[in-house]
Amino acid sequence: MTPDERVIFERRRRGRNIAILLVLIALCALFYFVGMARLLRGG
Amino acid sequence: MSDTAMEPGQGGSAPLPASYDMSEVGDWIALLKPRVMSLVVFSGLVGLLVAPGAGAMQPVLAVTAILCIAVASGAAGAINMWYDRDIDAVMRRTARRPIPAGRIAPGAALAFGVWLSVASVTMMWIATNVAAAVVLALSIAFYVFVYTMWLKRRTPQNIVIGGAAGAFPPVIGWAAVTGDVTLVPIILFAIVFVWTPPHFWSLALWAHDDYERAGVPMLPVTAGARETRRQIVIYSVVLAPLSLMPWIVGFAGLPYAIVAAVLGAAFLWFAVGVLRDNQDEAGRSLTRDAPARACFRFSLYYLFILFAALAIDRLAFSA
C-alpha cells in the first residue's frame, strides 16, 4: 500500500466509523421513542 | 488487497489489517438499492395512510414502520446483489455495483443484508404487530429465495411471479395499522403485481443485450421483442380496470376513479406505442427503443400518481 492509498484507506475507514456511530445513536433513539410510544399507548 | 507490509516513509503508524476495506459509506448505501427503495417506501406509506385507524396511530410507530419497510427493502437488495454478483459483473448496467467492482467483499454484503433483514423484522414486530412483521419477513424471503435464487435464472416468467415481492409494501403498511390483511390491501397488492411486468419488460426491451450476455431468461431474450411488446399491452389492458377496483368496492371516491381511468388509458397508450414501434423482422426496435423508454418512465409516474391519488382521496374526500 502506498502512502496515498493509506491516506485514502484511513479517510474511508473514518467515514465508515462515523456512519456506524450515527446509525447506533439513531437506533438507540428509535428504541427509546418506540418504547415510550408503546408505553403511552398502553401496549 | 492483502498487503500488510509497511511502506517506506510511513513512520511508526500501525500496520494495516490483513484484508483492508476500501469501501466508502456510499457503497453500502448503494447495496440497499435506494432508487427501488423510494417506490417501496412510497407504496408502503400509502398502504399505511389509507388503512382504517391510521389517524389514531402513534406517529413514532408509523415512522418506524415505514423505516422498517425501507430497511427490509434495502436488505433484500443487498442479498440480491450478493447472489447476483456473477451476472452483475457481465452486465453493463450493473458492472459498477460495489461487489462486482471489488469495493465490498461478497461475504460482507451478505452479512449486511441478513443483519438488516433480522433487525427490520424484529423492529417491525416491536413497534407494530406480528402480522406486519410476518408479511415483512415474507416479502424479504420471497424476493431472495423465490425471485433471486429460484426464478430469475430459470424462467421468463421470473418478473411476473417475482413481482409479488415488490407488491407487498402496501399490504405491510396496512397491516402495521390494522394488524390484519383484508380485501383492500390485496387489491393494492394486485395493482402493483400487474403493473410490474409491463414496467420491467419496457426496461428489458432496451437492456436486452445485457440480459442475453448474462444468460438471464428475460422475456425479450427467450420469446423475442415482438412477443414482449404484445405482453406489455396485455398487462396494461388488465391493469386499467384493476386500478379502478378501490372505487368499485367502495373504498375510494370518484376523484380517485377519474385519476385511475385517465392513468390507465395513458398507460395503454404508451404500451400501444411500444407495440407499434418501428421494428425489424425480429421485432427489434429501429428507434433505439424510444417508445419502450418512454413507457418505462411513464410507468414510474403511473404508480406514484395512482397511489398518491388514493391517499389524497381517502384523506381529503373520504374523511
Coordinates of C-alpha atoms in Angstrom, one line a residue:
Chain A
M1 CA 0.0 0.0 0.0
T2 CA 1.4 3.4 -1.0
P3 CA 1.2 6.4 1.4
D4 CA -1.5 7.9 -0.8
E5 CA -3.5 4.7 -0.6
R6 CA -3.1 4.6 3.1
V7 CA -4.4 8.2 3.4
I8 CA -7.5 7.2 1.3
F9 CA -7.9 4.0 3.3
E10 CA -7.8 5.8 6.7
R11 CA -10.2 8.5 5.4
R12 CA -12.7 5.9 4.2
R13 CA -12.4 4.0 7.5
R14 CA -13.0 7.1 9.5
G15 CA -16.1 7.8 7.3
R16 CA -17.5 4.3 7.9
N17 CA -16.8 4.5 11.7
I18 CA -18.7 7.8 11.9
A19 CA -21.6 6.4 9.9
I20 CA -21.8 3.3 12.2
L21 CA -21.7 5.6 15.2
L22 CA -24.6 7.7 13.8
V23 CA -26.6 4.6 13.0
L24 CA -26.1 3.3 16.6
I25 CA -27.2 6.6 18.1
A26 CA -30.2 6.7 15.8
L27 CA -31.1 3.1 16.8
C28 CA -30.8 3.9 20.5
A29 CA -33.1 6.9 20.0
L30 CA -35.5 4.8 17.9
F31 CA -35.8 2.1 20.6
Y32 CA -36.3 4.8 23.2
F33 CA -39.1 6.6 21.3
V34 CA -40.8 3.3 20.2
G35 CA -40.7 2.1 23.9
M36 CA -42.2 5.4 25.0
A37 CA -44.9 5.3 22.3
R38 CA -45.9 1.8 23.3
L39 CA -46.0 2.7 27.0
L40 CA -48.2 5.7 26.3
R41 CA -50.4 3.6 24.1
G42 CA -50.6 1.0 26.9
G43 CA -49.2 -1.7 24.6
Chain B
M1 CA -5.7 -6.5 -1.2
S2 CA -3.8 -8.5 1.3
D3 CA -0.7 -6.2 1.6
T4 CA 0.3 -5.8 5.3
A5 CA 3.8 -4.6 4.7
M6 CA 4.8 -1.1 5.8
E7 CA 5.7 1.3 3.0
P8 CA 9.0 3.2 3.4
G9 CA 8.5 6.6 5.0
Q10 CA 5.3 5.7 6.9
G11 CA 6.9 6.4 10.3
G12 CA 5.6 4.4 13.2
S13 CA 1.9 4.1 12.3
A14 CA 0.3 0.7 12.9
P15 CA 0.4 -1.9 10.2
L16 CA -2.8 -2.4 8.3
P17 CA -5.0 -5.5 8.8
A18 CA -4.6 -8.5 6.5
S19 CA -7.5 -7.5 4.3
Y20 CA -8.4 -3.9 4.5
D21 CA -11.7 -2.5 3.4
M22 CA -11.6 0.3 0.9
S23 CA -15.4 0.8 0.6
E24 CA -17.0 4.1 1.2
V25 CA -20.2 4.8 3.1
G26 CA -21.9 5.4 -0.3
D27 CA -21.0 1.9 -1.4
W28 CA -23.0 0.4 1.5
I29 CA -25.9 2.7 0.7
A30 CA -25.7 1.6 -2.9
L31 CA -26.1 -2.0 -1.7
L32 CA -29.6 -1.0 -0.5
K33 CA -30.8 -0.1 -4.0
P34 CA -32.1 3.4 -2.9
R35 CA -34.0 4.0 -6.1
V36 CA -36.0 0.8 -5.7
M37 CA -36.4 1.7 -2.0
S38 CA -38.1 5.0 -2.8
L39 CA -41.0 3.4 -4.6
V40 CA -41.3 0.7 -2.0
V41 CA -41.4 3.3 0.8
F42 CA -44.0 5.3 -1.0
S43 CA -46.4 2.4 -1.7
G44 CA -45.9 1.2 1.9
L45 CA -46.7 4.7 3.2
V46 CA -49.9 4.9 1.2
G47 CA -50.9 1.4 2.5
L48 CA -50.4 2.8 6.0
L49 CA -52.1 6.1 5.4
V50 CA -55.3 4.7 3.8
A51 CA -55.8 1.9 6.4
P52 CA -58.7 2.4 8.8
G53 CA -57.4 3.9 12.1
A54 CA -54.2 5.3 10.7
G55 CA -55.1 8.7 12.2
A56 CA -55.0 7.2 15.7
M57 CA -51.6 5.6 15.2
Q58 CA -48.7 7.0 17.2
P59 CA -46.6 9.0 14.7
V60 CA -43.4 7.5 16.1
L61 CA -44.7 4.0 15.4
A62 CA -45.9 4.9 12.0
V63 CA -42.5 6.4 11.1
T64 CA -40.8 3.3 12.5
A65 CA -43.0 1.0 10.4
I66 CA -42.0 2.9 7.2
L67 CA -38.4 2.8 8.2
C68 CA -38.6 -0.9 8.7
I69 CA -40.1 -1.3 5.2
A70 CA -37.3 0.8 3.8
V71 CA -34.6 -1.2 5.6
A72 CA -36.1 -4.5 4.7
S73 CA -36.2 -3.5 1.1
G74 CA -32.6 -2.5 1.2
A75 CA -31.6 -5.7 3.0
A76 CA -33.3 -7.8 0.3
G77 CA -31.5 -5.7 -2.3
A78 CA -28.1 -6.3 -0.6
I79 CA -28.7 -10.1 -0.5
N80 CA -29.8 -9.9 -4.2
M81 CA -26.6 -8.1 -5.1
W82 CA -24.6 -10.8 -3.2
Y83 CA -26.3 -13.6 -5.0
D84 CA -26.2 -12.0 -8.5
R85 CA -22.6 -10.7 -8.3
D86 CA -21.6 -13.0 -11.2
I87 CA -24.2 -11.8 -13.6
D88 CA -23.9 -8.2 -12.4
A89 CA -20.3 -8.3 -13.4
V90 CA -21.1 -9.1 -17.1
M91 CA -24.0 -6.6 -17.4
R92 CA -23.1 -3.0 -18.4
R93 CA -26.0 -1.6 -16.3
T94 CA -24.7 -3.3 -13.1
A95 CA -21.0 -3.9 -13.5
R96 CA -20.1 -0.8 -11.4
R97 CA -22.1 -2.0 -8.4
P98 CA -19.9 -2.3 -5.2
I99 CA -19.5 -6.1 -5.3
P100 CA -18.6 -6.7 -8.9
A101 CA -16.4 -3.6 -8.8
G102 CA -14.5 -5.1 -5.9
R103 CA -15.2 -2.4 -3.4
I104 CA -17.2 -4.6 -1.0
A105 CA -16.5 -8.3 -0.3
P106 CA -19.4 -10.6 -1.1
G107 CA -19.5 -12.1 2.4
A108 CA -19.7 -8.7 4.0
A109 CA -22.6 -7.7 1.7
L110 CA -24.4 -10.9 2.6
A111 CA -23.9 -10.4 6.4
F112 CA -25.0 -6.8 6.0
G113 CA -28.2 -7.9 4.2
V114 CA -29.0 -10.7 6.7
W115 CA -28.5 -8.4 9.7
L116 CA -30.6 -5.7 8.3
S117 CA -33.4 -8.2 7.5
V118 CA -33.4 -9.6 11.0
A119 CA -33.3 -6.0 12.5
S120 CA -36.1 -4.7 10.3
V121 CA -38.5 -7.6 11.0
T122 CA -37.7 -7.5 14.7
M123 CA -38.2 -3.8 14.9
M124 CA -41.5 -4.0 13.0
W125 CA -42.7 -6.6 15.5
I126 CA -41.8 -4.5 18.5
A127 CA -43.2 -1.2 17.0
T128 CA -46.4 -2.5 15.5
N129 CA -47.7 -6.1 15.4
V130 CA -46.9 -9.7 14.5
A131 CA -49.0 -9.6 11.2
A132 CA -46.9 -6.7 9.8
A133 CA -43.7 -8.4 10.9
V134 CA -44.7 -11.7 9.3
V135 CA -45.7 -10.1 5.9
L136 CA -42.4 -8.1 6.0
A137 CA -40.4 -11.3 6.6
L138 CA -42.4 -13.0 3.8
S139 CA -41.6 -10.2 1.4
I140 CA -37.9 -10.5 2.0
A141 CA -38.0 -14.3 1.7
F142 CA -40.0 -14.1 -1.5
Y143 CA -37.6 -11.6 -3.1
V144 CA -34.5 -13.5 -2.0
F145 CA -35.5 -17.2 -2.3
V146 CA -38.3 -17.2 -4.8
Y147 CA -37.3 -14.4 -7.2
T148 CA -33.5 -14.1 -6.9
M149 CA -32.5 -17.7 -6.3
W150 CA -35.2 -19.7 -7.9
L151 CA -37.0 -17.9 -10.7
K152 CA -34.7 -15.2 -12.1
R153 CA -32.3 -17.5 -13.9
R154 CA -34.8 -20.2 -14.8
T155 CA -37.9 -18.8 -16.4
P156 CA -39.0 -15.9 -18.5
Q157 CA -41.9 -15.6 -16.0
N158 CA -39.4 -14.5 -13.4
I159 CA -40.6 -11.0 -13.2
V160 CA -44.3 -12.0 -13.3
I161 CA -44.1 -14.2 -10.2
G162 CA -41.2 -12.4 -8.6
G163 CA -43.0 -9.1 -9.0
A164 CA -45.1 -10.2 -6.0
A165 CA -42.1 -9.3 -3.8
G166 CA -42.4 -5.6 -4.8
A167 CA -46.2 -5.7 -4.3
F168 CA -46.0 -6.4 -0.5
P169 CA -45.3 -2.9 0.9
P170 CA -48.8 -1.5 0.8
V171 CA -50.0 -4.7 2.5
I172 CA -47.3 -4.3 5.2
G173 CA -48.2 -0.6 5.7
W174 CA -51.9 -1.6 6.0
A175 CA -51.1 -4.5 8.4
A176 CA -48.9 -2.2 10.6
V177 CA -52.0 -0.1 11.4
T178 CA -54.8 -2.7 11.5
G179 CA -53.0 -6.0 12.4
D180 CA -54.8 -7.8 9.6
V181 CA -54.9 -8.2 5.8
T182 CA -58.3 -7.6 4.1
L183 CA -59.6 -7.1 0.6
V184 CA -58.3 -3.5 0.0
P185 CA -54.6 -4.3 0.7
I186 CA -55.0 -7.3 -1.5
I187 CA -56.3 -5.1 -4.3
L188 CA -53.3 -2.7 -3.8
F189 CA -51.1 -5.8 -3.9
A190 CA -52.7 -6.9 -7.2
I191 CA -52.3 -3.4 -8.8
V192 CA -48.5 -3.4 -8.1
F193 CA -48.3 -7.1 -9.1
V194 CA -49.9 -6.5 -12.6
W195 CA -48.0 -3.2 -13.0
T196 CA -44.6 -4.8 -12.6
P197 CA -44.3 -6.9 -15.8
P198 CA -45.0 -4.1 -18.3
H199 CA -42.8 -1.8 -16.2
F200 CA -39.9 -4.2 -16.1
W201 CA -40.3 -5.5 -19.7
S202 CA -40.1 -2.0 -21.0
L203 CA -36.7 -1.8 -19.4
A204 CA -35.8 -5.3 -20.6
L205 CA -36.6 -4.4 -24.2
W206 CA -33.7 -1.9 -24.4
A207 CA -31.4 -3.8 -21.9
H208 CA -32.0 -7.0 -23.9
D209 CA -28.3 -7.4 -24.8
D210 CA -27.2 -7.2 -21.2
Y211 CA -29.6 -9.9 -20.1
E212 CA -28.6 -12.1 -23.0
R213 CA -24.9 -11.8 -22.2
A214 CA -25.6 -12.7 -18.6
G215 CA -27.8 -15.6 -19.5
V216 CA -30.9 -14.3 -17.7
P217 CA -34.0 -15.6 -19.4
M218 CA -35.9 -12.3 -19.6
L219 CA -38.9 -12.4 -21.9
P220 CA -37.3 -10.4 -24.7
V221 CA -34.4 -12.9 -24.7
T222 CA -36.4 -16.1 -24.7
A223 CA -39.6 -15.1 -26.6
G224 CA -38.3 -12.2 -28.6
A225 CA -39.1 -8.5 -28.6
R226 CA -42.3 -8.8 -30.6
E227 CA -43.9 -11.2 -28.0
T228 CA -42.7 -8.9 -25.2
R229 CA -44.4 -5.9 -26.8
R230 CA -47.6 -7.9 -27.0
Q231 CA -47.4 -9.0 -23.4
I232 CA -46.8 -5.3 -22.3
V233 CA -50.1 -4.4 -24.0
I234 CA -52.0 -7.4 -22.4
Y235 CA -50.8 -6.5 -18.9
S236 CA -51.7 -2.8 -19.5
V237 CA -55.2 -3.8 -20.6
V238 CA -55.6 -5.8 -17.3
L239 CA -54.1 -3.0 -15.2
A240 CA -56.6 -0.4 -16.3
P241 CA -59.8 -1.9 -14.8
L242 CA -57.9 -3.4 -11.9
S243 CA -56.8 0.1 -10.8
L244 CA -60.5 1.0 -10.6
M245 CA -61.2 -1.7 -8.0
P246 CA -60.7 0.5 -4.9
W247 CA -63.5 2.6 -6.3
I248 CA -65.7 -0.3 -7.4
V249 CA -65.5 -1.9 -3.9
G250 CA -66.4 1.5 -2.4
F251 CA -63.1 2.2 -0.7
A252 CA -62.2 5.2 -2.8
G253 CA -64.3 8.0 -4.3
L254 CA -64.9 9.4 -7.7
P255 CA -61.8 11.7 -7.7
Y256 CA -59.6 8.6 -7.4
A257 CA -61.7 6.8 -10.1
I258 CA -61.2 9.6 -12.6
V259 CA -57.4 9.8 -12.0
A260 CA -57.2 5.9 -12.2
A261 CA -59.1 5.9 -15.5
V262 CA -57.0 8.6 -17.1
L263 CA -53.8 7.0 -15.9
G264 CA -55.0 3.6 -17.2
A265 CA -55.8 5.0 -20.6
A266 CA -52.4 6.8 -20.7
F267 CA -50.5 3.6 -19.8
L268 CA -52.4 1.7 -22.5
W269 CA -51.4 4.5 -25.0
F270 CA -47.7 4.1 -24.1
A271 CA -48.0 0.3 -24.3
V272 CA -49.5 0.5 -27.8
G273 CA -46.7 2.9 -28.7
V274 CA -44.2 0.1 -27.7
L275 CA -46.2 -2.4 -29.8
R276 CA -46.2 -0.1 -32.8
D277 CA -42.5 0.9 -32.6
N278 CA -40.6 0.9 -35.8
Q279 CA -39.1 -2.6 -35.9
D280 CA -37.1 -5.0 -37.9
E281 CA -38.3 -8.5 -38.8
A282 CA -37.4 -9.9 -35.4
G283 CA -39.3 -7.1 -33.6
R284 CA -36.1 -5.3 -32.6
S285 CA -36.5 -1.6 -32.4
L286 CA -35.1 0.7 -35.1
T287 CA -35.7 3.7 -32.9
R288 CA -33.3 2.8 -30.0
D289 CA -36.4 1.7 -28.2
A290 CA -37.7 5.2 -27.7
P291 CA -41.3 4.1 -27.0
A292 CA -40.1 1.4 -24.5
R293 CA -38.0 4.0 -22.7
A294 CA -41.0 6.4 -22.6
C295 CA -43.3 3.6 -21.3
F296 CA -40.8 2.7 -18.6
R297 CA -40.6 6.3 -17.4
F298 CA -44.3 6.7 -17.5
S299 CA -44.8 3.5 -15.5
L300 CA -42.9 5.1 -12.7
Y301 CA -45.1 8.2 -12.7
Y302 CA -48.1 6.0 -13.1
L303 CA -47.7 4.1 -9.8
F304 CA -46.6 7.2 -7.9
I305 CA -49.6 9.3 -9.1
L306 CA -52.1 6.5 -8.7
F307 CA -51.2 5.8 -5.1
A308 CA -50.9 9.5 -4.3
A309 CA -54.5 9.9 -5.7
L310 CA -55.7 7.1 -3.5
A311 CA -54.1 8.6 -0.4
I312 CA -55.4 12.1 -1.2
D313 CA -58.9 10.7 -2.0
R314 CA -59.1 8.8 1.3
L315 CA -57.6 11.6 3.5
A316 CA -59.2 14.6 1.9
F317 CA -62.5 13.4 0.4
S318 CA -63.5 10.3 2.4
A319 CA -62.6 11.5 5.9

